Short mmCIF file of C-alpha atoms in Angstrom, two decimals:
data_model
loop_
_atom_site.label_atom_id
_atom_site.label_comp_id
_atom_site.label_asym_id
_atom_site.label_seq_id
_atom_site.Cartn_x
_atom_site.Cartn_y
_atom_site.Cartn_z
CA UNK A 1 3.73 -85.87 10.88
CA UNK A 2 2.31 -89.20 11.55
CA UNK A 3 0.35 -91.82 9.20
CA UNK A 4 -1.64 -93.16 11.55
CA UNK A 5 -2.11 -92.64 15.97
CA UNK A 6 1.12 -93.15 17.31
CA UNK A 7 2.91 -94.47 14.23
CA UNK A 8 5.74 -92.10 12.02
CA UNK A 9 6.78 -91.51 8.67
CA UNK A 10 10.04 -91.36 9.32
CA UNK A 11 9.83 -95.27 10.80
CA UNK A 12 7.96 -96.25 7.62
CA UNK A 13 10.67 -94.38 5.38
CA UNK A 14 13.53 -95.83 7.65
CA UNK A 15 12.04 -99.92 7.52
CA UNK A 16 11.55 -99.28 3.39
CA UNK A 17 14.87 -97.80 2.60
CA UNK A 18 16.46 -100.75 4.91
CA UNK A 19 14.73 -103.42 3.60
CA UNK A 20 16.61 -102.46 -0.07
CA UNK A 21 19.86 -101.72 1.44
CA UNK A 22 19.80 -104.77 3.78
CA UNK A 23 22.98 -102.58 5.53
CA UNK A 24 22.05 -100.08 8.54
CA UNK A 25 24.77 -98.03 7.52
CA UNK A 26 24.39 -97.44 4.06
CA UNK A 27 20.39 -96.94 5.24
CA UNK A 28 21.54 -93.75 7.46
CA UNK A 29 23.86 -92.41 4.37
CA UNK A 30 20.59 -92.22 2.59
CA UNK A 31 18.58 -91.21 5.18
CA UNK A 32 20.82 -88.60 6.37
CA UNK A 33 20.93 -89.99 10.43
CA UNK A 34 23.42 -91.75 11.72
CA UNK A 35 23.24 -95.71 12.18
CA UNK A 36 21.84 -95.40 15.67
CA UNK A 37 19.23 -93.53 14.80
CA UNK A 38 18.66 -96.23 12.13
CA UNK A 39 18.02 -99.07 14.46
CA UNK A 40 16.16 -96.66 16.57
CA UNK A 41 13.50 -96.06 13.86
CA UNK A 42 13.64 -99.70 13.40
CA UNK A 43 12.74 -100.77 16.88
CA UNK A 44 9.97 -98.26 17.42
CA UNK A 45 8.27 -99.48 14.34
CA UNK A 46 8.83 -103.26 15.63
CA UNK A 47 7.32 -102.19 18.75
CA UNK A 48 4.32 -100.53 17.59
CA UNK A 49 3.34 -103.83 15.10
CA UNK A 50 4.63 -105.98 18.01
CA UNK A 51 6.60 -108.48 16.48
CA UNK A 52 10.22 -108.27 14.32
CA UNK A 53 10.21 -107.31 10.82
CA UNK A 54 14.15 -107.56 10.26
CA UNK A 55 16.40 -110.26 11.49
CA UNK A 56 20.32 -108.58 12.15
CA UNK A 57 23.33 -110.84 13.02
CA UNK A 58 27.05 -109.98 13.04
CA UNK A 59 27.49 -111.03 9.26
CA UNK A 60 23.71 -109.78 7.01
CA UNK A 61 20.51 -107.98 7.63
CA UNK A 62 17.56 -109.51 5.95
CA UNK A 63 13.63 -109.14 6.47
CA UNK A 64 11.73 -111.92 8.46
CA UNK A 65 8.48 -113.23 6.40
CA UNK A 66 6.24 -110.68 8.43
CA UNK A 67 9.00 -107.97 7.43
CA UNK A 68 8.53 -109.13 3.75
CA UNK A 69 4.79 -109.20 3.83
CA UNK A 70 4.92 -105.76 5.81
CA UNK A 71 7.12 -104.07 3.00
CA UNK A 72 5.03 -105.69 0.09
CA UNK A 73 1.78 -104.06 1.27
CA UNK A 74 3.48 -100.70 2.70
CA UNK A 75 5.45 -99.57 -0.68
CA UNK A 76 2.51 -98.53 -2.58
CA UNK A 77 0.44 -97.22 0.11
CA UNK A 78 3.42 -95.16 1.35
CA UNK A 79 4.47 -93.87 -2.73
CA UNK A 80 0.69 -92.83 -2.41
CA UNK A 81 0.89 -91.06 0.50
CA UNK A 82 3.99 -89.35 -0.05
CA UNK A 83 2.75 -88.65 -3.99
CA UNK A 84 -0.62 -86.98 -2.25
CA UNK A 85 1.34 -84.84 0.02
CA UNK A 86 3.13 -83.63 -2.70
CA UNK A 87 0.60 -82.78 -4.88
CA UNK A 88 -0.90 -80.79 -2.23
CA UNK A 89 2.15 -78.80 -1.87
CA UNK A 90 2.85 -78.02 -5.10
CA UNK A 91 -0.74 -77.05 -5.99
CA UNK A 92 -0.05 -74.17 -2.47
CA UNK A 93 3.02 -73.33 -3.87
CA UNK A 94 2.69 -73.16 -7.83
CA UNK A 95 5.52 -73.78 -10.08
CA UNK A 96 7.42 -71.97 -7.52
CA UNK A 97 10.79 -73.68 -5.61
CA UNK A 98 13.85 -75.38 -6.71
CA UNK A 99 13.88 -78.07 -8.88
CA UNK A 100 17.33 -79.69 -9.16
CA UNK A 101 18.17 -81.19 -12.63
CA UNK A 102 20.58 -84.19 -12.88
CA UNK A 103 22.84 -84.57 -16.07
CA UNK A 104 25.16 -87.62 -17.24
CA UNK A 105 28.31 -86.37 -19.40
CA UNK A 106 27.66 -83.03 -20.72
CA UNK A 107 24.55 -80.44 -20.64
CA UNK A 108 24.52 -79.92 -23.70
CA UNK A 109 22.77 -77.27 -26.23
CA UNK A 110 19.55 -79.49 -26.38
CA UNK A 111 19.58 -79.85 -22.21
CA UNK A 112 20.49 -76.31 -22.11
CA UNK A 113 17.97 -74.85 -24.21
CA UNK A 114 15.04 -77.06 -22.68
CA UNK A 115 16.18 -75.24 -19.12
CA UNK A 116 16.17 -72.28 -20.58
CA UNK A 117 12.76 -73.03 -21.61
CA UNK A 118 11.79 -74.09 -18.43
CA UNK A 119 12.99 -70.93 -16.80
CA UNK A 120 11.56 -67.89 -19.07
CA UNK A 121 7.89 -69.14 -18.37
CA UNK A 122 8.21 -69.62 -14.79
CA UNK A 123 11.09 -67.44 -13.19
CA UNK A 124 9.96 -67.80 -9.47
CA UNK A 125 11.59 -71.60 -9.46
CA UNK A 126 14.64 -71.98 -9.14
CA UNK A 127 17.10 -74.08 -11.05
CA UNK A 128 20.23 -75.77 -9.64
CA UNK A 129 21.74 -78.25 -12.27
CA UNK A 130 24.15 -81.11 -11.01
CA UNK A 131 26.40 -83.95 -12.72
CA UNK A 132 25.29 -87.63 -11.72
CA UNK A 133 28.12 -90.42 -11.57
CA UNK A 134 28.47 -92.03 -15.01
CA UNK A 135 28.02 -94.96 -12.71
CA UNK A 136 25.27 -94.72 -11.15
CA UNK A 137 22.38 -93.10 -13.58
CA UNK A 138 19.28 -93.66 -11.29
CA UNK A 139 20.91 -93.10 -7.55
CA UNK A 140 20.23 -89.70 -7.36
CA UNK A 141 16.77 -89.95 -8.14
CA UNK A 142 16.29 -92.60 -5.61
CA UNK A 143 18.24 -90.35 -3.30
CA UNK A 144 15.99 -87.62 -4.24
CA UNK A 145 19.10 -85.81 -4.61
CA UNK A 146 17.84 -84.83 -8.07
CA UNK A 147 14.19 -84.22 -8.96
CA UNK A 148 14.67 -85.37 -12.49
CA UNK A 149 17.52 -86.64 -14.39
CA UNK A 150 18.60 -86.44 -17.87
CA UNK A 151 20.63 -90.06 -18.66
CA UNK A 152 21.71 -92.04 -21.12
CA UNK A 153 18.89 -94.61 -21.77
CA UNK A 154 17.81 -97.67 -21.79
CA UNK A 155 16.03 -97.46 -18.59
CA UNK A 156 14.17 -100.61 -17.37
CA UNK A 157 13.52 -99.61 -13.66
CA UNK A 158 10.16 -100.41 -12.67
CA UNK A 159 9.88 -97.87 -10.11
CA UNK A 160 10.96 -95.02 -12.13
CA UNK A 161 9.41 -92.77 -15.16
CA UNK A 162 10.37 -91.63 -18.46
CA UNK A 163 9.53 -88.52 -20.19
CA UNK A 164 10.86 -87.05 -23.53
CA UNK A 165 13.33 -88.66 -25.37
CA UNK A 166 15.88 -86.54 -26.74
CA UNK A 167 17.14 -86.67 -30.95
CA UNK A 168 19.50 -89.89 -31.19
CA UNK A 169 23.00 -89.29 -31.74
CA UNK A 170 26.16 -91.45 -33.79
CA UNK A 171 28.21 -93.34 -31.42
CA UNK A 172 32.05 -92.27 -31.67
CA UNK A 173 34.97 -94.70 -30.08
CA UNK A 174 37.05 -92.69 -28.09
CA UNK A 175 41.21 -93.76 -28.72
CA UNK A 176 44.30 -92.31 -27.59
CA UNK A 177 45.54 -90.07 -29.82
CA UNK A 178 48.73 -92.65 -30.65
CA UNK A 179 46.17 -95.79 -30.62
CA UNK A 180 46.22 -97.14 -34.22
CA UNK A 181 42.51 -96.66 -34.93
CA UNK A 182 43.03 -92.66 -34.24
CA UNK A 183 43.88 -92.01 -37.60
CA UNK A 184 40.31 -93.31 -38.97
CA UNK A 185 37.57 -91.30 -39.92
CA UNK A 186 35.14 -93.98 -39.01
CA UNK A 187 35.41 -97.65 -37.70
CA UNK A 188 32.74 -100.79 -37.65
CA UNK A 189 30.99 -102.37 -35.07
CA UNK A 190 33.27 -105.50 -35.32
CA UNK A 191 36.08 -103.55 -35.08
CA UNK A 192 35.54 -103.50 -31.55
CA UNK A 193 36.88 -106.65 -30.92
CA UNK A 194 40.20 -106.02 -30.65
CA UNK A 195 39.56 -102.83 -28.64
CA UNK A 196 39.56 -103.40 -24.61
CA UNK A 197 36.48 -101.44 -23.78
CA UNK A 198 36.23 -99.20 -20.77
CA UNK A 199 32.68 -99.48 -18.81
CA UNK A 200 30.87 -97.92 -15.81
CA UNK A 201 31.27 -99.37 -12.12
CA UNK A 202 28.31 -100.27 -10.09
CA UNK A 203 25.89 -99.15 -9.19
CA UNK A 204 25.23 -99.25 -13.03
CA UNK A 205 22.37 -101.85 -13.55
CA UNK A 206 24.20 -104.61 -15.70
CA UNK A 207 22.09 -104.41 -18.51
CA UNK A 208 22.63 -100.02 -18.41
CA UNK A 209 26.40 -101.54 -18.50
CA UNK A 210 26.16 -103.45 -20.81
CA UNK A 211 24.53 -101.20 -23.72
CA UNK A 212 27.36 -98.65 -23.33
CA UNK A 213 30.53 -101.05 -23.22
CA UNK A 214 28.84 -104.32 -25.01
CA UNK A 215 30.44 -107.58 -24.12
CA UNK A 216 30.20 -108.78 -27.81
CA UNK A 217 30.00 -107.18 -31.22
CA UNK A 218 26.60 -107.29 -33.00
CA UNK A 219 28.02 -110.57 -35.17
CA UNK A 220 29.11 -112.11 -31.77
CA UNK A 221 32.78 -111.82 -31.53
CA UNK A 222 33.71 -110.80 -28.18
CA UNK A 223 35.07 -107.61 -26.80
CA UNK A 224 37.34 -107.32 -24.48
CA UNK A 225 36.77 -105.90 -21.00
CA UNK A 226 38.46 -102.87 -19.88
CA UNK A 227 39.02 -101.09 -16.55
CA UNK A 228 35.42 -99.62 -15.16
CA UNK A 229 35.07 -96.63 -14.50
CA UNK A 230 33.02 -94.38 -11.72
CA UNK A 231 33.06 -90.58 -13.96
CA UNK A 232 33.19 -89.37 -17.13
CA UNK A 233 36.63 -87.63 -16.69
CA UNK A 234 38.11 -91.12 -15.08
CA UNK A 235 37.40 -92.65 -18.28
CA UNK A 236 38.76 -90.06 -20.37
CA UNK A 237 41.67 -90.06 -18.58
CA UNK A 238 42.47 -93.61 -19.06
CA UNK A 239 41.50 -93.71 -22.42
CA UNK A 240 44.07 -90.81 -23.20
CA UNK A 241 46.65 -93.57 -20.98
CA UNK A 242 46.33 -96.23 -23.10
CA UNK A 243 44.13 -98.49 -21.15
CA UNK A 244 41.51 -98.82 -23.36
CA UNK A 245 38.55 -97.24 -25.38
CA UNK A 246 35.44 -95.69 -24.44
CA UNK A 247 31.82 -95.20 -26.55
CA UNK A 248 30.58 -91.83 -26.52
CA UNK A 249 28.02 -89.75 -28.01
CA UNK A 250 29.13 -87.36 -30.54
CA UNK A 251 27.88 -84.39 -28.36
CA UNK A 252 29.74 -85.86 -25.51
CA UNK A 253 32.89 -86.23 -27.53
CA UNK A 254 32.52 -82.46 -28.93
CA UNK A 255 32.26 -81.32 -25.82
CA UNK A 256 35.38 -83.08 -24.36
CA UNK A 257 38.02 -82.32 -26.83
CA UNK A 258 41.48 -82.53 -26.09
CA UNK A 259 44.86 -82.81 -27.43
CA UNK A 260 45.14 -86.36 -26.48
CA UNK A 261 42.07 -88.38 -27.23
CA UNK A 262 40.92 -88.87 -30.92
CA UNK A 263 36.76 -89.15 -31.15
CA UNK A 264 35.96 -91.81 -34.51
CA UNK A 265 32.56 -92.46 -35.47
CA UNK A 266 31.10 -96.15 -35.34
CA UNK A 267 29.04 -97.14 -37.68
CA UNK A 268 26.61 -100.67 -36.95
CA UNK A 269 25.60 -100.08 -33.81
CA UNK A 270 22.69 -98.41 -31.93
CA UNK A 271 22.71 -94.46 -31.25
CA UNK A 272 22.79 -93.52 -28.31
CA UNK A 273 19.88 -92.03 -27.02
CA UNK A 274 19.23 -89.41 -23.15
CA UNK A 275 15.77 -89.70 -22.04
CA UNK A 276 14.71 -87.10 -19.06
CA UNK A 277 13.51 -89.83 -16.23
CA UNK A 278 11.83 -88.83 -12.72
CA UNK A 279 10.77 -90.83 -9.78
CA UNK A 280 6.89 -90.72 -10.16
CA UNK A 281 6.28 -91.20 -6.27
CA UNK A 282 7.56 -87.66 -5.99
CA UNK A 283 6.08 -86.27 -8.66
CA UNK A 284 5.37 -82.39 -8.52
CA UNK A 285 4.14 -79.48 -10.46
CA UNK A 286 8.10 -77.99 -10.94
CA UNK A 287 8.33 -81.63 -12.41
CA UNK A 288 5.42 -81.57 -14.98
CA UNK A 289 6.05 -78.31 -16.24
CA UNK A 290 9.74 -79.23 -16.92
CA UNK A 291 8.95 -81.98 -18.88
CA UNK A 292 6.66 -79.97 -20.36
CA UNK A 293 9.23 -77.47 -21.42
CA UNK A 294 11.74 -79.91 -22.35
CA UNK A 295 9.02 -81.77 -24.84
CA UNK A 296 8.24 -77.85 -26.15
CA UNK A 297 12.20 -77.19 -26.88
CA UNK A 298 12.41 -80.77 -28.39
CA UNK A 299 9.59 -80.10 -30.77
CA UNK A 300 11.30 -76.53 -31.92
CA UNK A 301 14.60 -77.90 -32.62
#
């Protein structure tokens, strides 16, 4: 398929994703071709505008100010493009397909009965449901290794959607079982303090980081960091070690019981909140009518 005479998608998609990577490698593992193939899309394109749009030495990639000016101007007409394409297929195809629904910690009732939702009005699509990385909440998305995504919020990425919010729920600190605060039935916020507090990794956008293991207690006093973290069993496992605490949902810490860990509500700080987010680029009728479904269910509960 090509955009325009003589010039591809596939060297649009390939100059876009490189110019936020800024690494021809990690541009194929997105892209799915090897790093060849990369700098093959790459020079076609260059030859077709006539001019280079990336600069590449031994040590970074970056984009030359035509390469900058080219991306600026390309990203929405491309989104647009791609979004129009889209549309047309889904309106040929009906609420028909796969849609593949991302999940952070648990699927729990309220996810569960919003799919379930979802899949008694239109049983010709089909569902596949997959775990995203506690660290990374928005990858997959980007990826489009998931067409939506149910995460913990906030989310403040400008090129990504929110939908329904789902019911807030308590935070709960979970302690080793022979950590003195296990024996509480609830603790403060400013308790935390002298709690080492286990976070994501990156990906994680800082601030995403920094609303589920907070540097500082809401009166200030700081909280010390603990290790970080790329799963939800990771952290559990180190909590249950010793090696710090972890903030969880109370659905979350129902979920993942065990014999070792000890779940205490907090009290003074924020619930914590999912949200069901999508890319709205790639934005499709399987798409609408989830959220649909999931804003239904939400409403019943």
């Amino acid at each position: 398929m090509t955009a325009a005479p003589g010039l591809e998608l596939r060297e649009l998609e390939c100059f876009l994703v490189l110019s936020e990577e800024l690494h021809f490698g990690r541009t194929g593992e997105r892209l799915y071709v090897s790093q060849s193939r990369v700098s093959q899309l790459l020079r076609s394109l260059e030859s077709r505008i006539g001019a280079r749009l990336v600069d590449r030495t031994s040590r970074r990639v970056r984009l030359t100010p035509l390469g900058e000016e080219f991306r600026t101007s390309l990203r929405p007409a491309y989104d647009a493009l791609r979004a129009t394409v889209e549309r047309a297929r889904s309106a040929a195809r009906g609420v028909e397909g796969r849609l593949t629904i991302g999940f952070q910690g648990t699927a729990d009732d309220r996810i569960m009965r919003a799919i379930n939702t979802f899949q008694s009005r239109h049983p010709g699509c089909a569902i596949e449901i997959v775990e995203i990385p506690l660290c990374d909440p928005f990858g997959a998305l980007r990826s489009g290794a998931v067409d939506v995504a149910v995460t913990l919020l906030p989310m403040a990425e400008p090129d990504l959607a929110l939908g329904p919010v789902f019911s807030a729920q308590q935070q709960t600190l979970a302690v080793s079982v022979r950590h003195p605060l296990a024996s509480r039935t609830t603790i403060g916020a400013e308790e935390l303090a002298g709690v080492p507090l286990i976070s994501p990794d990156d990906p994680a956008p800082p601030y995403w980081r920094a609303a589920h293991a907070p540097a500082t207690t809401p009166q200030g006093r700081p909280v010390s960091a603990g290790p970080r973290i790329s799963t939800l069993q990771e952290g559990l496992t180190l909590t249950a070690a010793g090696r710090g605490a972890m903030l969880l949902c109370r659905p979350t810490a129902d979920y993942h019981g065990r014999r070792d860990l000890a779940f205490v509500p907090v009290t003074g700080l924020p619930d914590s909140v999912l949200g069901l987010v999508h890319h709205p680029a790639r934005e499709t009728a399987r798409i609408r009518a989830f959220r649909t479904a999931v804003a239904d269910s939400l409403r019943q509960a």
